[in-house]
Amino acid sequence: MDRPHSTSAPRVRRSRAEQKRETRDALTVAALVAFTRDGYHGASLEGIANEAGFSKGAVYSNFGGKAELFLAVMDYNLGALRGADWDPLAMPEASGSGAPEPSAGHDEDPARMVRGFGLAMLEFIATAARDDTLIHSLRARVQVLIDAYGRVAAAGRPDDEELPVDEVAQLMAALEQGATMLALSGAASIDSALLRTGLRRLVTPAAAANEPSPVRDAHASPLPDVERVRRLIRDTIDS
């Protein structure tokens, strides 16, 4: 009598490198949540490990400590929010006419996430600025942001522009980060429409100067990246 053949797919064994990568990714995402909620100093490695479903030892097996884990979260954010398709000058994607609008609770979550991580970032910058080794790692991540703006500046550069691309990129990054600082302090707010106008004036001053003043959106978040975070969450839910 023939033995029945199993119809289930054969189980694929993951390599040690794949397992390590999955563990590292899970810890990075858990750390993003913890730093956003509790701040850089308030988040604990044990709590992050628990959220990811691992022991504290798993953190030290993959990262040198809290600072290295925070740098990994920065890398994750730079990849997700400053990917190849990133265009800070483009209008946010409009929802489909038949798509339901997000509820107030869901709409506030991305803004809360961006604000929470922005505050954690300020804590980390203050710590890194006092550490001769850590400051170099921070500068490398900031340079990734500047380089991303450099690609945008180079693509839209007018023929008569005299400022070098890297200087325009630094000004664009400074404008965005300055807008974030104003929003986090509560001193003032620059909504996304005004920020896009300012960035366009740095890239194409003559053309942007003739544009009409941006229409301020009373419901828009003053923090950059909120709309992109909202889109990432929506894409994750849809998938």
PDB file of C-alpha atoms in Angstrom:
ATOM      1  CA  MET A   1       0.000   0.000   0.000  1.00  0.00           C
ATOM      2  CA  ASP A   2       1.402   3.352  -1.010  1.00  0.00           C
ATOM      3  CA  ARG A   3       1.966   5.934   1.696  1.00  0.00           C
ATOM      4  CA  PRO A   4      -0.092   9.083   1.298  1.00  0.00           C
ATOM      5  CA  HIS A   5       1.926  12.041   0.121  1.00  0.00           C
ATOM      6  CA  SER A   6       1.783  15.227   2.150  1.00  0.00           C
ATOM      7  CA  THR A   7       0.303  18.178   0.275  1.00  0.00           C
ATOM      8  CA  SER A   8       1.873  20.776   2.576  1.00  0.00           C
ATOM      9  CA  ALA A   9       4.793  22.810   1.261  1.00  0.00           C
ATOM     10  CA  PRO A  10       8.198  21.741   2.537  1.00  0.00           C
ATOM     11  CA  ARG A  11       9.397  23.782   5.467  1.00  0.00           C
ATOM     12  CA  VAL A  12      12.221  26.095   4.478  1.00  0.00           C
ATOM     13  CA  ARG A  13      14.882  26.473   7.113  1.00  0.00           C
ATOM     14  CA  ARG A  14      16.141  29.989   7.566  1.00  0.00           C
ATOM     15  CA  SER A  15      19.861  30.536   7.690  1.00  0.00           C
ATOM     16  CA  ARG A  16      21.467  31.949  10.807  1.00  0.00           C
ATOM     17  CA  ALA A  17      22.058  35.223   8.966  1.00  0.00           C
ATOM     18  CA  GLU A  18      18.367  35.433   8.038  1.00  0.00           C
ATOM     19  CA  GLN A  19      17.306  34.751  11.618  1.00  0.00           C
ATOM     20  CA  LYS A  20      19.690  37.414  12.872  1.00  0.00           C
ATOM     21  CA  ARG A  21      18.335  39.915  10.345  1.00  0.00           C
ATOM     22  CA  GLU A  22      14.734  39.173  11.352  1.00  0.00           C
ATOM     23  CA  THR A  23      15.611  39.610  15.031  1.00  0.00           C
ATOM     24  CA  ARG A  24      17.437  42.865  14.321  1.00  0.00           C
ATOM     25  CA  ASP A  25      14.531  44.207  12.258  1.00  0.00           C
ATOM     26  CA  ALA A  26      11.999  43.284  14.964  1.00  0.00           C
ATOM     27  CA  LEU A  27      14.091  45.028  17.630  1.00  0.00           C
ATOM     28  CA  THR A  28      14.455  48.118  15.438  1.00  0.00           C
ATOM     29  CA  VAL A  29      10.701  48.448  14.923  1.00  0.00           C
ATOM     30  CA  ALA A  30      10.050  47.876  18.643  1.00  0.00           C
ATOM     31  CA  ALA A  31      12.668  50.518  19.447  1.00  0.00           C
ATOM     32  CA  LEU A  32      10.980  53.005  17.114  1.00  0.00           C
ATOM     33  CA  VAL A  33       7.728  52.535  19.028  1.00  0.00           C
ATOM     34  CA  ALA A  34       9.455  52.806  22.412  1.00  0.00           C
ATOM     35  CA  PHE A  35      11.544  55.890  21.566  1.00  0.00           C
ATOM     36  CA  THR A  36       8.490  57.597  20.079  1.00  0.00           C
ATOM     37  CA  ARG A  37       6.396  56.872  23.162  1.00  0.00           C
ATOM     38  CA  ASP A  38       8.955  57.203  25.977  1.00  0.00           C
ATOM     39  CA  GLY A  39      11.754  59.346  24.530  1.00  0.00           C
ATOM     40  CA  TYR A  40      15.396  58.431  24.116  1.00  0.00           C
ATOM     41  CA  HIS A  41      16.268  58.525  27.794  1.00  0.00           C
ATOM     42  CA  GLY A  42      12.948  57.093  28.960  1.00  0.00           C
ATOM     43  CA  ALA A  43      13.005  53.984  26.768  1.00  0.00           C
ATOM     44  CA  SER A  44      14.721  50.920  28.240  1.00  0.00           C
ATOM     45  CA  LEU A  45      16.497  48.139  26.389  1.00  0.00           C
ATOM     46  CA  GLU A  46      14.669  45.540  28.453  1.00  0.00           C
ATOM     47  CA  GLY A  47      11.304  47.057  27.562  1.00  0.00           C
ATOM     48  CA  ILE A  48      12.248  47.188  23.876  1.00  0.00           C
ATOM     49  CA  ALA A  49      13.323  43.552  23.938  1.00  0.00           C
ATOM     50  CA  ASN A  50      10.061  42.536  25.634  1.00  0.00           C
ATOM     51  CA  GLU A  51       8.000  44.396  23.040  1.00  0.00           C
ATOM     52  CA  ALA A  52       9.840  42.552  20.269  1.00  0.00           C
ATOM     53  CA  GLY A  53       9.405  39.202  22.039  1.00  0.00           C
ATOM     54  CA  PHE A  54      13.062  38.654  22.931  1.00  0.00           C
ATOM     55  CA  SER A  55      15.291  38.788  25.966  1.00  0.00           C
ATOM     56  CA  LYS A  56      17.522  41.743  26.739  1.00  0.00           C
ATOM     57  CA  GLY A  57      20.462  39.629  25.620  1.00  0.00           C
ATOM     58  CA  ALA A  58      19.109  39.691  22.068  1.00  0.00           C
ATOM     59  CA  VAL A  59      19.583  43.452  22.038  1.00  0.00           C
ATOM     60  CA  TYR A  60      23.248  43.188  22.982  1.00  0.00           C
ATOM     61  CA  SER A  61      23.727  40.393  20.455  1.00  0.00           C
ATOM     62  CA  ASN A  62      22.679  42.772  17.690  1.00  0.00           C
ATOM     63  CA  PHE A  63      23.511  46.258  18.968  1.00  0.00           C
ATOM     64  CA  GLY A  64      26.235  47.783  21.073  1.00  0.00           C
ATOM     65  CA  GLY A  65      23.731  49.586  23.281  1.00  0.00           C
ATOM     66  CA  LYS A  66      20.919  52.124  23.252  1.00  0.00           C
ATOM     67  CA  ALA A  67      22.798  54.651  21.096  1.00  0.00           C
ATOM     68  CA  GLU A  68      23.532  52.104  18.369  1.00  0.00           C
ATOM     69  CA  LEU A  69      19.917  50.956  18.460  1.00  0.00           C
ATOM     70  CA  PHE A  70      18.722  54.542  18.064  1.00  0.00           C
ATOM     71  CA  LEU A  71      21.040  54.957  15.064  1.00  0.00           C
ATOM     72  CA  ALA A  72      19.443  51.842  13.557  1.00  0.00           C
ATOM     73  CA  VAL A  73      16.025  53.444  14.024  1.00  0.00           C
ATOM     74  CA  MET A  74      17.323  56.577  12.289  1.00  0.00           C
ATOM     75  CA  ASP A  75      18.500  54.417   9.380  1.00  0.00           C
ATOM     76  CA  TYR A  76      15.076  52.772   9.250  1.00  0.00           C
ATOM     77  CA  ASN A  77      13.333  56.155   9.161  1.00  0.00           C
ATOM     78  CA  LEU A  78      15.687  57.538   6.527  1.00  0.00           C
ATOM     79  CA  GLY A  79      14.994  54.530   4.336  1.00  0.00           C
ATOM     80  CA  ALA A  80      11.232  54.649   4.824  1.00  0.00           C
ATOM     81  CA  LEU A  81      10.725  58.410   4.662  1.00  0.00           C
ATOM     82  CA  ARG A  82      13.555  59.442   2.323  1.00  0.00           C
ATOM     83  CA  GLY A  83      13.413  56.620  -0.212  1.00  0.00           C
ATOM     84  CA  ALA A  84      14.101  56.877  -3.930  1.00  0.00           C
ATOM     85  CA  ASP A  85      10.562  58.159  -4.626  1.00  0.00           C
ATOM     86  CA  TRP A  86      10.746  60.924  -1.984  1.00  0.00           C
ATOM     87  CA  ASP A  87       9.828  64.351  -3.334  1.00  0.00           C
ATOM     88  CA  PRO A  88       9.364  67.110  -0.723  1.00  0.00           C
ATOM     89  CA  LEU A  89       8.135  69.494  -3.429  1.00  0.00           C
ATOM     90  CA  ALA A  90       5.220  67.303  -4.525  1.00  0.00           C
ATOM     91  CA  MET A  91       1.685  67.801  -3.315  1.00  0.00           C
ATOM     92  CA  PRO A  92       0.427  65.053  -0.952  1.00  0.00           C
ATOM     93  CA  GLU A  93      -1.520  62.303  -2.655  1.00  0.00           C
ATOM     94  CA  ALA A  94      -5.239  62.984  -2.505  1.00  0.00           C
ATOM     95  CA  SER A  95      -7.589  60.312  -1.243  1.00  0.00           C
ATOM     96  CA  GLY A  96      -9.811  58.644  -3.817  1.00  0.00           C
ATOM     97  CA  SER A  97     -13.255  60.174  -4.147  1.00  0.00           C
ATOM     98  CA  GLY A  98     -14.877  57.050  -2.823  1.00  0.00           C
ATOM     99  CA  ALA A  99     -12.370  56.358  -0.079  1.00  0.00           C
ATOM    100  CA  PRO A 100     -13.553  56.990   3.475  1.00  0.00           C
ATOM    101  CA  GLU A 101     -11.734  59.691   5.390  1.00  0.00           C
ATOM    102  CA  PRO A 102      -9.765  58.503   8.438  1.00  0.00           C
ATOM    103  CA  SER A 103     -11.379  59.001  11.803  1.00  0.00           C
ATOM    104  CA  ALA A 104     -10.058  61.664  14.146  1.00  0.00           C
ATOM    105  CA  GLY A 105      -8.288  59.079  16.278  1.00  0.00           C
ATOM    106  CA  HIS A 106      -6.498  57.491  13.336  1.00  0.00           C
ATOM    107  CA  ASP A 107      -5.652  60.902  11.874  1.00  0.00           C
ATOM    108  CA  GLU A 108      -3.890  61.989  15.064  1.00  0.00           C
ATOM    109  CA  ASP A 109      -1.660  58.927  15.360  1.00  0.00           C
ATOM    110  CA  PRO A 110       0.885  59.845  12.641  1.00  0.00           C
ATOM    111  CA  ALA A 111       1.264  63.375  14.025  1.00  0.00           C
ATOM    112  CA  ARG A 112       1.787  61.962  17.509  1.00  0.00           C
ATOM    113  CA  MET A 113       4.378  59.530  16.175  1.00  0.00           C
ATOM    114  CA  VAL A 114       6.320  62.212  14.305  1.00  0.00           C
ATOM    115  CA  ARG A 115       6.210  64.554  17.304  1.00  0.00           C
ATOM    116  CA  GLY A 116       7.286  61.821  19.721  1.00  0.00           C
ATOM    117  CA  PHE A 117      10.228  60.753  17.629  1.00  0.00           C
ATOM    118  CA  GLY A 118      11.175  64.382  16.990  1.00  0.00           C
ATOM    119  CA  LEU A 119      11.450  64.956  20.733  1.00  0.00           C
ATOM    120  CA  ALA A 120      13.467  61.753  21.141  1.00  0.00           C
ATOM    121  CA  MET A 121      15.728  62.972  18.351  1.00  0.00           C
ATOM    122  CA  LEU A 122      16.438  66.195  20.247  1.00  0.00           C
ATOM    123  CA  GLU A 123      17.440  64.139  23.289  1.00  0.00           C
ATOM    124  CA  PHE A 124      19.735  61.984  21.177  1.00  0.00           C
ATOM    125  CA  ILE A 125      21.366  64.985  19.473  1.00  0.00           C
ATOM    126  CA  ALA A 126      22.155  66.533  22.869  1.00  0.00           C
ATOM    127  CA  THR A 127      23.715  63.240  23.976  1.00  0.00           C
ATOM    128  CA  ALA A 128      25.666  62.652  20.758  1.00  0.00           C
ATOM    129  CA  ALA A 129      26.986  66.215  20.658  1.00  0.00           C
ATOM    130  CA  ARG A 130      28.863  65.513  23.900  1.00  0.00           C
ATOM    131  CA  ASP A 131      30.320  62.217  22.653  1.00  0.00           C
ATOM    132  CA  ASP A 132      33.332  62.503  20.329  1.00  0.00           C
ATOM    133  CA  THR A 133      32.663  59.065  18.834  1.00  0.00           C
ATOM    134  CA  LEU A 134      28.895  59.172  18.602  1.00  0.00           C
ATOM    135  CA  ILE A 135      28.792  62.590  16.927  1.00  0.00           C
ATOM    136  CA  HIS A 136      30.448  61.146  13.811  1.00  0.00           C
ATOM    137  CA  SER A 137      27.716  58.520  13.490  1.00  0.00           C
ATOM    138  CA  LEU A 138      25.053  61.206  13.878  1.00  0.00           C
ATOM    139  CA  ARG A 139      26.682  63.416  11.246  1.00  0.00           C
ATOM    140  CA  ALA A 140      26.702  60.514   8.793  1.00  0.00           C
ATOM    141  CA  ARG A 141      22.910  60.153   9.150  1.00  0.00           C
ATOM    142  CA  VAL A 142      22.349  63.893   8.791  1.00  0.00           C
ATOM    143  CA  GLN A 143      24.444  63.774   5.635  1.00  0.00           C
ATOM    144  CA  VAL A 144      22.040  61.156   4.215  1.00  0.00           C
ATOM    145  CA  LEU A 145      19.237  63.696   4.677  1.00  0.00           C
ATOM    146  CA  ILE A 146      21.285  66.446   3.030  1.00  0.00           C
ATOM    147  CA  ASP A 147      22.197  64.141   0.145  1.00  0.00           C
ATOM    148  CA  ALA A 148      18.496  63.375  -0.381  1.00  0.00           C
ATOM    149  CA  TYR A 149      17.791  67.087  -0.646  1.00  0.00           C
ATOM    150  CA  GLY A 150      20.803  67.380  -2.953  1.00  0.00           C
ATOM    151  CA  ARG A 151      19.167  65.008  -5.425  1.00  0.00           C
ATOM    152  CA  VAL A 152      16.006  67.122  -5.371  1.00  0.00           C
ATOM    153  CA  ALA A 153      17.990  70.357  -5.779  1.00  0.00           C
ATOM    154  CA  ALA A 154      20.025  68.945  -8.678  1.00  0.00           C
ATOM    155  CA  ALA A 155      16.911  67.716 -10.507  1.00  0.00           C
ATOM    156  CA  GLY A 156      15.199  71.117 -10.390  1.00  0.00           C
ATOM    157  CA  ARG A 157      18.280  73.323 -10.657  1.00  0.00           C
ATOM    158  CA  PRO A 158      17.839  76.334 -13.014  1.00  0.00           C
ATOM    159  CA  ASP A 159      20.603  77.143 -15.488  1.00  0.00           C
ATOM    160  CA  ASP A 160      21.404  80.493 -13.871  1.00  0.00           C
ATOM    161  CA  GLU A 161      21.711  79.169 -10.306  1.00  0.00           C
ATOM    162  CA  GLU A 162      25.031  80.211  -8.771  1.00  0.00           C
ATOM    163  CA  LEU A 163      24.821  78.443  -5.415  1.00  0.00           C
ATOM    164  CA  PRO A 164      26.384  74.955  -5.453  1.00  0.00           C
ATOM    165  CA  VAL A 165      23.944  72.063  -5.169  1.00  0.00           C
ATOM    166  CA  ASP A 166      25.296  70.981  -1.784  1.00  0.00           C
ATOM    167  CA  GLU A 167      24.730  74.455  -0.330  1.00  0.00           C
ATOM    168  CA  VAL A 168      21.148  74.546  -1.628  1.00  0.00           C
ATOM    169  CA  ALA A 169      20.637  71.083  -0.104  1.00  0.00           C
ATOM    170  CA  GLN A 170      21.929  72.267   3.266  1.00  0.00           C
ATOM    171  CA  LEU A 171      19.552  75.235   3.189  1.00  0.00           C
ATOM    172  CA  MET A 172      16.627  72.943   2.328  1.00  0.00           C
ATOM    173  CA  ALA A 173      17.471  70.594   5.196  1.00  0.00           C
ATOM    174  CA  ALA A 174      17.895  73.563   7.540  1.00  0.00           C
ATOM    175  CA  LEU A 175      14.471  74.902   6.562  1.00  0.00           C
ATOM    176  CA  GLU A 176      12.760  71.573   7.200  1.00  0.00           C
ATOM    177  CA  GLN A 177      14.537  70.968  10.508  1.00  0.00           C
ATOM    178  CA  GLY A 178      13.929  74.560  11.591  1.00  0.00           C
ATOM    179  CA  ALA A 179      10.216  74.141  10.848  1.00  0.00           C
ATOM    180  CA  THR A 180      10.243  71.027  13.002  1.00  0.00           C
ATOM    181  CA  MET A 181      11.913  72.874  15.871  1.00  0.00           C
ATOM    182  CA  LEU A 182       9.312  75.644  15.727  1.00  0.00           C
ATOM    183  CA  ALA A 183       6.494  73.095  15.776  1.00  0.00           C
ATOM    184  CA  LEU A 184       7.977  71.042  18.616  1.00  0.00           C
ATOM    185  CA  SER A 185       8.526  74.162  20.745  1.00  0.00           C
ATOM    186  CA  GLY A 186       5.044  75.451  20.042  1.00  0.00           C
ATOM    187  CA  ALA A 187       6.480  78.876  19.195  1.00  0.00           C
ATOM    188  CA  ALA A 188       5.105  78.866  15.643  1.00  0.00           C
ATOM    189  CA  SER A 189       3.989  76.499  12.931  1.00  0.00           C
ATOM    190  CA  ILE A 190       4.734  76.140   9.237  1.00  0.00           C
ATOM    191  CA  ASP A 191       2.221  73.878   7.547  1.00  0.00           C
ATOM    192  CA  SER A 192       3.163  71.546   4.711  1.00  0.00           C
ATOM    193  CA  ALA A 193       1.960  73.930   1.980  1.00  0.00           C
ATOM    194  CA  LEU A 194       4.120  76.809   3.240  1.00  0.00           C
ATOM    195  CA  LEU A 195       7.093  74.487   3.725  1.00  0.00           C
ATOM    196  CA  ARG A 196       6.809  73.250   0.125  1.00  0.00           C
ATOM    197  CA  THR A 197       6.686  76.870  -1.051  1.00  0.00           C
ATOM    198  CA  GLY A 198       9.833  77.690   0.902  1.00  0.00           C
ATOM    199  CA  LEU A 199      11.651  74.642  -0.464  1.00  0.00           C
ATOM    200  CA  ARG A 200      10.653  75.486  -4.043  1.00  0.00           C
ATOM    201  CA  ARG A 201      11.993  79.018  -3.588  1.00  0.00           C
ATOM    202  CA  LEU A 202      15.338  77.540  -2.631  1.00  0.00           C
ATOM    203  CA  VAL A 203      15.390  75.258  -5.676  1.00  0.00           C
ATOM    204  CA  THR A 204      13.873  77.560  -8.333  1.00  0.00           C
ATOM    205  CA  PRO A 205      13.757  81.076  -6.830  1.00  0.00           C
ATOM    206  CA  ALA A 206      12.562  82.974  -9.907  1.00  0.00           C
ATOM    207  CA  ALA A 207       9.798  80.525 -10.826  1.00  0.00           C
ATOM    208  CA  ALA A 208       8.587  80.029  -7.258  1.00  0.00           C
ATOM    209  CA  ALA A 209       8.489  83.777  -6.563  1.00  0.00           C
ATOM    210  CA  ASN A 210       5.712  84.139  -9.151  1.00  0.00           C
ATOM    211  CA  GLU A 211       3.564  81.450  -7.562  1.00  0.00           C
ATOM    212  CA  PRO A 212       0.509  82.539  -5.542  1.00  0.00           C
ATOM    213  CA  SER A 213       0.746  82.414  -1.782  1.00  0.00           C
ATOM    214  CA  PRO A 214       0.001  78.934  -0.448  1.00  0.00           C
ATOM    215  CA  VAL A 215      -3.424  78.262   0.997  1.00  0.00           C
ATOM    216  CA  ARG A 216      -2.938  77.489   4.660  1.00  0.00           C
ATOM    217  CA  ASP A 217      -4.651  74.329   5.859  1.00  0.00           C
ATOM    218  CA  ALA A 218      -5.945  74.737   9.404  1.00  0.00           C
ATOM    219  CA  HIS A 219      -6.096  70.951   9.806  1.00  0.00           C
ATOM    220  CA  ALA A 220      -2.627  70.176   8.444  1.00  0.00           C
ATOM    221  CA  SER A 221       0.098  69.122  10.843  1.00  0.00           C
ATOM    222  CA  PRO A 222       3.004  71.582  11.163  1.00  0.00           C
ATOM    223  CA  LEU A 223       5.442  68.668  11.358  1.00  0.00           C
ATOM    224  CA  PRO A 224       7.154  67.415   8.192  1.00  0.00           C
ATOM    225  CA  ASP A 225       6.695  63.734   7.265  1.00  0.00           C
ATOM    226  CA  VAL A 226       3.279  63.398   8.943  1.00  0.00           C
ATOM    227  CA  GLU A 227       1.519  62.853   5.611  1.00  0.00           C
ATOM    228  CA  ARG A 228       4.157  60.330   4.548  1.00  0.00           C
ATOM    229  CA  VAL A 229       3.860  58.443   7.843  1.00  0.00           C
ATOM    230  CA  ARG A 230       0.080  58.446   7.425  1.00  0.00           C
ATOM    231  CA  ARG A 231       0.521  56.967   3.937  1.00  0.00           C
ATOM    232  CA  LEU A 232       2.919  54.296   5.215  1.00  0.00           C
ATOM    233  CA  ILE A 233       0.407  53.274   7.886  1.00  0.00           C
ATOM    234  CA  ARG A 234      -2.400  53.171   5.311  1.00  0.00           C
ATOM    235  CA  ASP A 235      -0.299  51.072   2.923  1.00  0.00           C
ATOM    236  CA  THR A 236       0.579  48.688   5.754  1.00  0.00           C
ATOM    237  CA  ILE A 237      -3.088  48.277   6.709  1.00  0.00           C
ATOM    238  CA  ASP A 238      -4.147  47.775   3.079  1.00  0.00           C
ATOM    239  CA  SER A 239      -1.497  45.101   2.518  1.00  0.00           C
TER     240      SER A 239
END
